[in-house]
């Protein structure tokens, strides 16, 4: 039972598992499944799970991992800010500095990674890598997962740049039962996460990256040219500066190319914004809200008056009671290649 929620549905995402995941879930009464015949990866599993949940009328989607890392009894606390209308996304803070099986290096990298994500998303989240999250219907309408590895970093950067409200609540994780199957080691995880962060940031602020590169190359180009100009104006010997001039010319070309790429990428960003606006409208029609209740969102997706009301919500409103949302809990089970 979760206060403020009429109905809870459990969805199990089977990402090509070879064990008895589905059978065990059925034995425990689960009726909703997303099944991949082969391992498709975390991001694809999350995206397919969200599509399934929203197609079946979920107003809130809670994502948790199948390795029992997260305390499922805190799901109620996770969704309360969304029900209260004070948040669009709620992320559990694992308080990584207190996790015993995390090495000092891993704890340091967790803090560093969260700092980088916060800078890219203009947020202040203590644990950006946490997968224990709750999303409102309106937030999922606006988010588009395109990465192939992990959605965790990408969704935060998207949500931050789209001005969605993200809050964090502290939780205590359960004891470790096995090694992670998502990545080989911490360096593999850092490389994959770093790539996802850079790609996501480039989607929203490509001009920052390319303008920085253009300035850096321009400064490197100026050094040999200034040196040559000073020697030429003072009547010094400039015959030995050919290599410097070649280097300066190369840096000048690199600066101009970076500037051109910055302009083109910014124009491409404009196209992305227009395409996402159309995609949001399509999602609103494809996944209409099934309850009259809705948290206040700054996006047009949250205030669209085309959203439908279900019978339970209408009856509740007729009785003078505030209608309550439906929530779906999506669980991602472990599998050998995860």
mmCIF file of C-alpha atoms in Angstrom:
data_model
loop_
_atom_site.group_PDB
_atom_site.id
_atom_site.type_symbol
_atom_site.label_atom_id
_atom_site.label_comp_id
_atom_site.label_asym_id
_atom_site.label_seq_id
_atom_site.Cartn_x
_atom_site.Cartn_y
_atom_site.Cartn_z
ATOM 1 C CA UNK A 1 0.000 0.000 0.000
ATOM 2 C CA UNK A 2 1.192 3.511 -0.860
ATOM 3 C CA UNK A 3 -0.632 6.578 0.434
ATOM 4 C CA UNK A 4 -2.168 8.580 -2.386
ATOM 5 C CA UNK A 5 -2.129 5.687 -4.834
ATOM 6 C CA UNK A 6 -5.225 3.800 -5.943
ATOM 7 C CA UNK A 7 -3.569 0.929 -7.757
ATOM 8 C CA UNK A 8 -0.080 -0.573 -7.902
ATOM 9 C CA UNK A 9 1.009 -2.721 -10.835
ATOM 10 C CA UNK A 10 4.316 -4.597 -10.976
ATOM 11 C CA UNK A 11 6.169 -4.864 -14.270
ATOM 12 C CA UNK A 12 9.158 -7.194 -14.675
ATOM 13 C CA UNK A 13 11.605 -6.452 -17.484
ATOM 14 C CA UNK A 14 13.328 -9.623 -18.645
ATOM 15 C CA UNK A 15 16.389 -8.550 -20.625
ATOM 16 C CA UNK A 16 17.337 -11.901 -22.105
ATOM 17 C CA UNK A 17 17.707 -13.758 -18.813
ATOM 18 C CA UNK A 18 18.459 -17.490 -18.915
ATOM 19 C CA UNK A 19 17.249 -18.362 -15.416
ATOM 20 C CA UNK A 20 13.738 -18.760 -13.972
ATOM 21 C CA UNK A 21 13.106 -15.029 -13.621
ATOM 22 C CA UNK A 22 9.764 -15.057 -15.404
ATOM 23 C CA UNK A 23 8.550 -18.258 -13.754
ATOM 24 C CA UNK A 24 9.390 -17.023 -10.260
ATOM 25 C CA UNK A 25 7.728 -13.670 -10.943
ATOM 26 C CA UNK A 26 4.566 -15.412 -12.137
ATOM 27 C CA UNK A 27 4.543 -17.548 -9.000
ATOM 28 C CA UNK A 28 4.465 -14.328 -6.977
ATOM 29 C CA UNK A 29 1.514 -12.921 -8.889
ATOM 30 C CA UNK A 30 3.214 -10.687 -11.436
ATOM 31 C CA UNK A 31 1.184 -10.349 -14.632
ATOM 32 C CA UNK A 32 3.048 -7.638 -16.550
ATOM 33 C CA UNK A 33 6.253 -8.505 -18.411
ATOM 34 C CA UNK A 34 8.548 -7.016 -21.023
ATOM 35 C CA UNK A 35 10.591 -9.823 -22.541
ATOM 36 C CA UNK A 36 13.718 -9.541 -24.683
ATOM 37 C CA UNK A 37 14.838 -12.715 -26.425
ATOM 38 C CA UNK A 38 18.442 -11.510 -26.123
ATOM 39 C CA UNK A 39 20.264 -9.004 -23.947
ATOM 40 C CA UNK A 40 19.483 -5.495 -25.230
ATOM 41 C CA UNK A 41 21.128 -3.444 -22.494
ATOM 42 C CA UNK A 42 19.986 -1.294 -19.601
ATOM 43 C CA UNK A 43 18.914 1.764 -21.585
ATOM 44 C CA UNK A 44 16.778 -0.220 -24.037
ATOM 45 C CA UNK A 45 15.213 -2.187 -21.182
ATOM 46 C CA UNK A 46 14.309 1.023 -19.374
ATOM 47 C CA UNK A 47 12.856 2.577 -22.511
ATOM 48 C CA UNK A 48 10.745 -0.479 -23.320
ATOM 49 C CA UNK A 49 9.585 -0.718 -19.718
ATOM 50 C CA UNK A 50 8.497 2.914 -19.693
ATOM 51 C CA UNK A 51 6.613 2.492 -22.972
ATOM 52 C CA UNK A 52 4.791 -0.551 -21.598
ATOM 53 C CA UNK A 53 3.921 1.142 -18.300
ATOM 54 C CA UNK A 54 2.612 4.299 -19.936
ATOM 55 C CA UNK A 55 0.656 2.305 -22.514
ATOM 56 C CA UNK A 56 -1.084 0.594 -19.593
ATOM 57 C CA UNK A 57 -2.040 3.867 -17.916
ATOM 58 C CA UNK A 58 0.707 4.475 -15.348
ATOM 59 C CA UNK A 59 0.707 7.981 -13.869
ATOM 60 C CA UNK A 60 3.908 7.340 -11.927
ATOM 61 C CA UNK A 61 6.654 4.913 -12.885
ATOM 62 C CA UNK A 62 9.102 3.680 -10.259
ATOM 63 C CA UNK A 63 12.235 1.956 -11.500
ATOM 64 C CA UNK A 64 14.227 -0.401 -9.285
ATOM 65 C CA UNK A 65 16.904 -3.005 -9.942
ATOM 66 C CA UNK A 66 16.412 -6.747 -9.704
ATOM 67 C CA UNK A 67 19.494 -7.377 -7.551
ATOM 68 C CA UNK A 68 17.723 -6.226 -4.360
ATOM 69 C CA UNK A 69 20.175 -3.368 -3.930
ATOM 70 C CA UNK A 70 17.461 -0.858 -3.137
ATOM 71 C CA UNK A 71 15.008 -0.914 -0.186
ATOM 72 C CA UNK A 72 11.645 -1.488 -1.841
ATOM 73 C CA UNK A 73 9.811 -0.415 1.309
ATOM 74 C CA UNK A 74 10.865 3.159 0.501
ATOM 75 C CA UNK A 75 8.842 3.278 -2.717
ATOM 76 C CA UNK A 76 6.104 5.132 -0.862
ATOM 77 C CA UNK A 77 8.555 7.841 0.192
ATOM 78 C CA UNK A 78 9.914 7.988 -3.346
ATOM 79 C CA UNK A 79 6.560 8.821 -4.948
ATOM 80 C CA UNK A 80 5.240 11.234 -2.311
ATOM 81 C CA UNK A 81 6.908 14.370 -3.754
ATOM 82 C CA UNK A 82 5.319 13.586 -7.129
ATOM 83 C CA UNK A 83 1.911 12.997 -5.565
ATOM 84 C CA UNK A 84 2.254 16.265 -3.646
ATOM 85 C CA UNK A 85 3.085 18.056 -6.889
ATOM 86 C CA UNK A 86 6.478 19.273 -5.671
ATOM 87 C CA UNK A 87 8.657 17.154 -7.961
ATOM 88 C CA UNK A 88 8.657 15.621 -11.415
ATOM 89 C CA UNK A 89 11.470 13.128 -10.765
ATOM 90 C CA UNK A 90 12.615 11.696 -7.440
ATOM 91 C CA UNK A 91 15.988 9.954 -7.148
ATOM 92 C CA UNK A 92 17.092 7.881 -4.170
ATOM 93 C CA UNK A 93 20.400 8.918 -2.624
ATOM 94 C CA UNK A 94 22.287 5.750 -1.698
ATOM 95 C CA UNK A 95 24.632 7.779 0.522
ATOM 96 C CA UNK A 96 27.566 6.094 -1.191
ATOM 97 C CA UNK A 97 30.042 7.309 1.421
ATOM 98 C CA UNK A 98 28.397 4.914 3.899
ATOM 99 C CA UNK A 99 28.383 1.802 1.668
ATOM 100 C CA UNK A 100 30.927 -0.611 3.102
ATOM 101 C CA UNK A 101 31.727 -2.630 -0.026
ATOM 102 C CA UNK A 102 32.532 0.520 -2.044
ATOM 103 C CA UNK A 103 36.279 1.115 -2.215
ATOM 104 C CA UNK A 104 37.619 4.626 -1.427
ATOM 105 C CA UNK A 105 38.399 5.079 -5.125
ATOM 106 C CA UNK A 106 34.861 4.107 -6.147
ATOM 107 C CA UNK A 107 33.378 6.481 -3.574
ATOM 108 C CA UNK A 108 35.582 9.266 -4.921
ATOM 109 C CA UNK A 109 34.536 8.534 -8.492
ATOM 110 C CA UNK A 110 30.872 8.461 -7.461
ATOM 111 C CA UNK A 111 31.188 11.967 -6.012
ATOM 112 C CA UNK A 112 33.188 13.203 -8.999
ATOM 113 C CA UNK A 113 30.709 11.727 -11.488
ATOM 114 C CA UNK A 114 27.750 13.266 -9.672
ATOM 115 C CA UNK A 115 29.540 16.625 -9.690
ATOM 116 C CA UNK A 116 30.082 16.465 -13.459
ATOM 117 C CA UNK A 117 26.451 15.501 -14.088
ATOM 118 C CA UNK A 118 25.240 18.303 -11.824
ATOM 119 C CA UNK A 119 27.348 20.814 -13.739
ATOM 120 C CA UNK A 120 25.956 19.556 -17.044
ATOM 121 C CA UNK A 121 22.349 19.502 -15.806
ATOM 122 C CA UNK A 122 22.406 22.523 -13.449
ATOM 123 C CA UNK A 123 21.208 20.308 -10.604
ATOM 124 C CA UNK A 124 22.380 19.506 -7.074
ATOM 125 C CA UNK A 125 21.968 15.755 -6.737
ATOM 126 C CA UNK A 126 24.175 13.790 -4.322
ATOM 127 C CA UNK A 127 23.873 10.469 -6.191
ATOM 128 C CA UNK A 128 23.416 10.854 -9.939
ATOM 129 C CA UNK A 129 24.119 7.177 -10.679
ATOM 130 C CA UNK A 130 21.296 5.828 -8.517
ATOM 131 C CA UNK A 131 18.793 3.709 -10.449
ATOM 132 C CA UNK A 132 16.067 3.809 -7.781
ATOM 133 C CA UNK A 133 13.812 6.514 -9.176
ATOM 134 C CA UNK A 134 10.243 7.703 -9.578
ATOM 135 C CA UNK A 135 9.042 9.554 -12.670
ATOM 136 C CA UNK A 136 5.807 11.431 -13.199
ATOM 137 C CA UNK A 137 3.772 10.928 -16.350
ATOM 138 C CA UNK A 138 4.577 14.438 -17.537
ATOM 139 C CA UNK A 139 8.311 13.943 -17.006
ATOM 140 C CA UNK A 140 8.363 10.733 -19.047
ATOM 141 C CA UNK A 141 6.518 12.502 -21.853
ATOM 142 C CA UNK A 142 9.397 14.976 -22.103
ATOM 143 C CA UNK A 143 12.318 12.554 -21.692
ATOM 144 C CA UNK A 144 13.772 10.672 -24.659
ATOM 145 C CA UNK A 145 16.404 8.025 -23.928
ATOM 146 C CA UNK A 146 18.790 7.605 -26.852
ATOM 147 C CA UNK A 147 21.935 6.239 -25.189
ATOM 148 C CA UNK A 148 22.823 2.562 -25.532
ATOM 149 C CA UNK A 149 24.409 2.073 -22.106
ATOM 150 C CA UNK A 150 22.799 3.736 -19.100
ATOM 151 C CA UNK A 151 19.823 6.043 -18.945
ATOM 152 C CA UNK A 152 20.741 7.340 -15.467
ATOM 153 C CA UNK A 153 23.054 10.171 -16.505
ATOM 154 C CA UNK A 154 21.184 11.011 -19.686
ATOM 155 C CA UNK A 155 17.775 11.438 -18.067
ATOM 156 C CA UNK A 156 19.201 13.749 -15.390
ATOM 157 C CA UNK A 157 20.931 15.962 -17.960
ATOM 158 C CA UNK A 158 17.799 16.046 -20.101
ATOM 159 C CA UNK A 159 15.537 16.774 -17.137
ATOM 160 C CA UNK A 160 17.811 19.508 -15.814
ATOM 161 C CA UNK A 161 18.064 21.268 -19.159
ATOM 162 C CA UNK A 162 14.308 20.937 -19.688
ATOM 163 C CA UNK A 163 13.701 22.556 -16.285
ATOM 164 C CA UNK A 164 11.980 19.582 -14.710
ATOM 165 C CA UNK A 165 11.998 19.502 -10.924
ATOM 166 C CA UNK A 166 14.282 16.815 -9.514
ATOM 167 C CA UNK A 167 14.567 16.022 -5.820
ATOM 168 C CA UNK A 168 16.513 13.412 -3.872
ATOM 169 C CA UNK A 169 15.696 11.390 -0.766
ATOM 170 C CA UNK A 170 18.266 9.427 1.288
ATOM 171 C CA UNK A 171 17.955 5.643 1.517
ATOM 172 C CA UNK A 172 20.031 2.847 3.013
ATOM 173 C CA UNK A 173 20.903 0.139 0.496
ATOM 174 C CA UNK A 174 20.684 -3.575 1.202
ATOM 175 C CA UNK A 175 23.716 -5.811 1.620
ATOM 176 C CA UNK A 176 25.586 -6.779 -1.540
ATOM 177 C CA UNK A 177 24.679 -10.241 -2.867
ATOM 178 C CA UNK A 178 26.807 -10.460 -6.041
ATOM 179 C CA UNK A 179 29.111 -8.532 -8.326
ATOM 180 C CA UNK A 180 27.592 -6.129 -10.836
ATOM 181 C CA UNK A 181 26.839 -7.589 -14.256
ATOM 182 C CA UNK A 182 26.280 -4.223 -15.882
ATOM 183 C CA UNK A 183 29.977 -3.427 -16.345
ATOM 184 C CA UNK A 184 33.289 -5.286 -16.096
ATOM 185 C CA UNK A 185 35.037 -2.911 -13.691
ATOM 186 C CA UNK A 186 34.909 0.653 -12.423
ATOM 187 C CA UNK A 187 37.006 1.938 -15.333
ATOM 188 C CA UNK A 188 34.627 0.378 -17.853
ATOM 189 C CA UNK A 189 31.747 2.030 -16.035
ATOM 190 C CA UNK A 190 33.562 5.387 -16.015
ATOM 191 C CA UNK A 191 34.224 5.213 -19.758
ATOM 192 C CA UNK A 192 30.627 4.302 -20.617
ATOM 193 C CA UNK A 193 29.128 6.869 -18.240
ATOM 194 C CA UNK A 194 31.522 9.562 -19.433
ATOM 195 C CA UNK A 195 30.519 8.943 -23.030
ATOM 196 C CA UNK A 196 26.828 9.173 -22.099
ATOM 197 C CA UNK A 197 27.407 12.449 -20.227
ATOM 198 C CA UNK A 198 29.281 14.066 -23.123
ATOM 199 C CA UNK A 199 26.714 12.958 -25.695
ATOM 200 C CA UNK A 200 23.819 14.190 -23.565
ATOM 201 C CA UNK A 201 25.481 17.537 -22.889
ATOM 202 C CA UNK A 202 26.211 18.029 -26.589
ATOM 203 C CA UNK A 203 22.503 17.594 -27.296
ATOM 204 C CA UNK A 204 21.675 20.746 -25.334
ATOM 205 C CA UNK A 205 24.767 22.967 -25.353
ATOM 206 C CA UNK A 206 26.988 22.006 -28.282
ATOM 207 C CA UNK A 207 28.093 25.602 -28.784
ATOM 208 C CA UNK A 208 29.764 25.599 -25.358
ATOM 209 C CA UNK A 209 32.001 22.667 -26.300
ATOM 210 C CA UNK A 210 32.910 23.902 -29.760
ATOM 211 C CA UNK A 211 33.332 27.521 -28.683
ATOM 212 C CA UNK A 212 35.737 26.382 -25.969
ATOM 213 C CA UNK A 213 37.700 24.358 -28.515
ATOM 214 C CA UNK A 214 37.758 27.300 -30.937
ATOM 215 C CA UNK A 215 39.121 29.629 -28.252
ATOM 216 C CA UNK A 216 41.742 27.091 -27.168
ATOM 217 C CA UNK A 217 42.943 26.482 -30.727
ATOM 218 C CA UNK A 218 42.869 30.220 -31.413
ATOM 219 C CA UNK A 219 45.124 30.953 -28.439
ATOM 220 C CA UNK A 220 47.541 28.224 -29.505
ATOM 221 C CA UNK A 221 47.582 29.728 -32.997
ATOM 222 C CA UNK A 222 48.233 33.234 -31.677
ATOM 223 C CA UNK A 223 51.400 32.285 -29.786
ATOM 224 C CA UNK A 224 53.648 31.516 -32.809
ATOM 225 C CA UNK A 225 52.151 34.350 -34.865
ATOM 226 C CA UNK A 226 52.752 36.917 -32.125
ATOM 227 C CA UNK A 227 56.276 35.600 -31.640
ATOM 228 C CA UNK A 228 56.957 35.930 -35.381
ATOM 229 C CA UNK A 229 55.432 39.419 -35.545
ATOM 230 C CA UNK A 230 57.529 40.680 -32.626
ATOM 231 C CA UNK A 231 60.744 39.391 -34.174
ATOM 232 C CA UNK A 232 59.849 40.792 -37.599
ATOM 233 C CA UNK A 233 58.956 44.246 -36.239
ATOM 234 C CA UNK A 234 62.123 44.434 -34.147
ATOM 235 C CA UNK A 235 64.293 43.401 -37.062
ATOM 236 C CA UNK A 236 65.235 40.036 -35.604
ATOM 237 C CA UNK A 237 66.018 36.852 -37.491
ATOM 238 C CA UNK A 238 62.736 35.181 -38.571
ATOM 239 C CA UNK A 239 64.241 32.461 -40.739
ATOM 240 C CA UNK A 240 63.941 29.834 -38.012
ATOM 241 C CA UNK A 241 60.238 30.361 -37.386
ATOM 242 C CA UNK A 242 58.887 28.295 -40.272
ATOM 243 C CA UNK A 243 57.867 25.409 -38.014
ATOM 244 C CA UNK A 244 56.095 27.791 -35.644
ATOM 245 C CA UNK A 245 54.165 29.366 -38.498
ATOM 246 C CA UNK A 246 53.108 25.948 -39.759
ATOM 247 C CA UNK A 247 51.910 25.028 -36.267
ATOM 248 C CA UNK A 248 50.061 28.341 -35.983
ATOM 249 C CA UNK A 249 48.405 27.796 -39.347
ATOM 250 C CA UNK A 250 47.239 24.336 -38.321
ATOM 251 C CA UNK A 251 45.814 25.707 -35.066
ATOM 252 C CA UNK A 252 44.071 28.497 -36.975
ATOM 253 C CA UNK A 253 42.395 25.989 -39.276
ATOM 254 C CA UNK A 254 41.372 23.898 -36.249
ATOM 255 C CA UNK A 255 39.882 26.982 -34.574
ATOM 256 C CA UNK A 256 37.886 27.893 -37.674
ATOM 257 C CA UNK A 257 36.644 24.315 -38.064
ATOM 258 C CA UNK A 258 35.576 24.237 -34.396
ATOM 259 C CA UNK A 259 33.738 27.519 -34.860
ATOM 260 C CA UNK A 260 31.977 26.199 -37.957
ATOM 261 C CA UNK A 261 31.026 22.973 -36.193
ATOM 262 C CA UNK A 262 29.674 25.025 -33.295
ATOM 263 C CA UNK A 263 27.391 26.987 -35.613
ATOM 264 C CA UNK A 264 26.189 23.838 -37.388
ATOM 265 C CA UNK A 265 25.607 21.944 -34.131
ATOM 266 C CA UNK A 266 23.620 24.854 -32.707
ATOM 267 C CA UNK A 267 21.414 24.833 -35.798
ATOM 268 C CA UNK A 268 21.021 21.075 -35.336
ATOM 269 C CA UNK A 269 20.039 21.686 -31.710
ATOM 270 C CA UNK A 270 17.231 23.920 -32.946
ATOM 271 C CA UNK A 271 15.987 21.094 -35.156
ATOM 272 C CA UNK A 272 16.121 18.719 -32.182
ATOM 273 C CA UNK A 273 13.970 21.077 -30.115
ATOM 274 C CA UNK A 274 11.358 21.258 -32.870
ATOM 275 C CA UNK A 275 11.362 17.472 -33.335
ATOM 276 C CA UNK A 276 11.051 16.857 -29.584
ATOM 277 C CA UNK A 277 8.112 19.251 -29.430
ATOM 278 C CA UNK A 278 6.314 17.177 -32.054
ATOM 279 C CA UNK A 279 7.280 13.952 -30.278
ATOM 280 C CA UNK A 280 5.821 15.259 -27.010
ATOM 281 C CA UNK A 281 2.528 15.978 -28.732
ATOM 282 C CA UNK A 282 2.479 12.479 -30.213
ATOM 283 C CA UNK A 283 3.203 10.941 -26.802
ATOM 284 C CA UNK A 284 0.402 12.961 -25.222
ATOM 285 C CA UNK A 285 -2.015 11.429 -27.717
ATOM 286 C CA UNK A 286 -0.503 7.940 -27.490
ATOM 287 C CA UNK A 287 -0.228 7.881 -23.683
ATOM 288 C CA UNK A 288 -3.078 10.035 -22.328
ATOM 289 C CA UNK A 289 -3.228 10.461 -18.581
ATOM 290 C CA UNK A 290 -5.774 8.105 -17.077
ATOM 291 C CA UNK A 291 -6.462 10.071 -13.898
ATOM 292 C CA UNK A 292 -7.712 13.588 -13.250
ATOM 293 C CA UNK A 293 -4.903 14.063 -10.738
ATOM 294 C CA UNK A 294 -1.738 15.604 -12.117
ATOM 295 C CA UNK A 295 1.203 17.317 -10.433
ATOM 296 C CA UNK A 296 1.903 20.860 -11.509
ATOM 297 C CA UNK A 297 4.567 20.860 -14.200
ATOM 298 C CA UNK A 298 6.125 23.759 -16.034
ATOM 299 C CA UNK A 299 5.804 21.893 -19.320
ATOM 300 C CA UNK A 300 2.882 22.063 -21.680
ATOM 301 C CA UNK A 301 2.714 18.288 -21.464
ATOM 302 C CA UNK A 302 1.470 18.513 -17.882
ATOM 303 C CA UNK A 303 -1.312 21.012 -18.486
ATOM 304 C CA UNK A 304 -2.769 19.598 -21.689
ATOM 305 C CA UNK A 305 -6.540 19.604 -21.305
ATOM 306 C CA UNK A 306 -6.849 16.705 -23.730
ATOM 307 C CA UNK A 307 -5.835 14.234 -21.020
ATOM 308 C CA UNK A 308 -8.609 11.794 -20.186
ATOM 309 C CA UNK A 309 -10.190 11.018 -16.828
ATOM 310 C CA UNK A 310 -10.919 7.502 -15.689
ATOM 311 C CA UNK A 311 -14.121 6.487 -13.940
ATOM 312 C CA UNK A 312 -12.487 6.174 -10.536
ATOM 313 C CA UNK A 313 -11.142 9.709 -10.730
ATOM 314 C CA UNK A 314 -14.476 11.112 -11.853
ATOM 315 C CA UNK A 315 -16.270 9.318 -9.024
ATOM 316 C CA UNK A 316 -13.766 10.586 -6.492
ATOM 317 C CA UNK A 317 -14.143 14.139 -7.729
ATOM 318 C CA UNK A 318 -17.941 13.839 -7.567
ATOM 319 C CA UNK A 319 -17.665 12.820 -3.911
ATOM 320 C CA UNK A 320 -15.606 15.891 -3.175
ATOM 321 C CA UNK A 321 -12.419 13.879 -2.688
ATOM 322 C CA UNK A 322 -9.184 14.556 -4.543
ATOM 323 C CA UNK A 323 -8.641 11.847 -7.164
ATOM 324 C CA UNK A 324 -5.514 9.772 -6.671
ATOM 325 C CA UNK A 325 -2.956 8.570 -9.197
ATOM 326 C CA UNK A 326 -2.141 5.151 -10.477
ATOM 327 C CA UNK A 327 1.475 4.087 -10.196
ATOM 328 C CA UNK A 328 3.415 1.329 -11.930
ATOM 329 C CA UNK A 329 6.562 -0.175 -10.457
ATOM 330 C CA UNK A 330 9.068 -1.388 -13.038
ATOM 331 C CA UNK A 331 11.615 -3.921 -11.805
ATOM 332 C CA UNK A 332 14.647 -4.902 -13.849
ATOM 333 C CA UNK A 333 15.699 -8.476 -12.960
ATOM 334 C CA UNK A 334 19.342 -9.535 -12.988
ATOM 335 C CA UNK A 335 20.618 -11.707 -15.787
ATOM 336 C CA UNK A 336 23.976 -13.221 -16.713
ATOM 337 C CA UNK A 337 24.981 -10.577 -19.284
ATOM 338 C CA UNK A 338 23.589 -7.502 -17.527
#
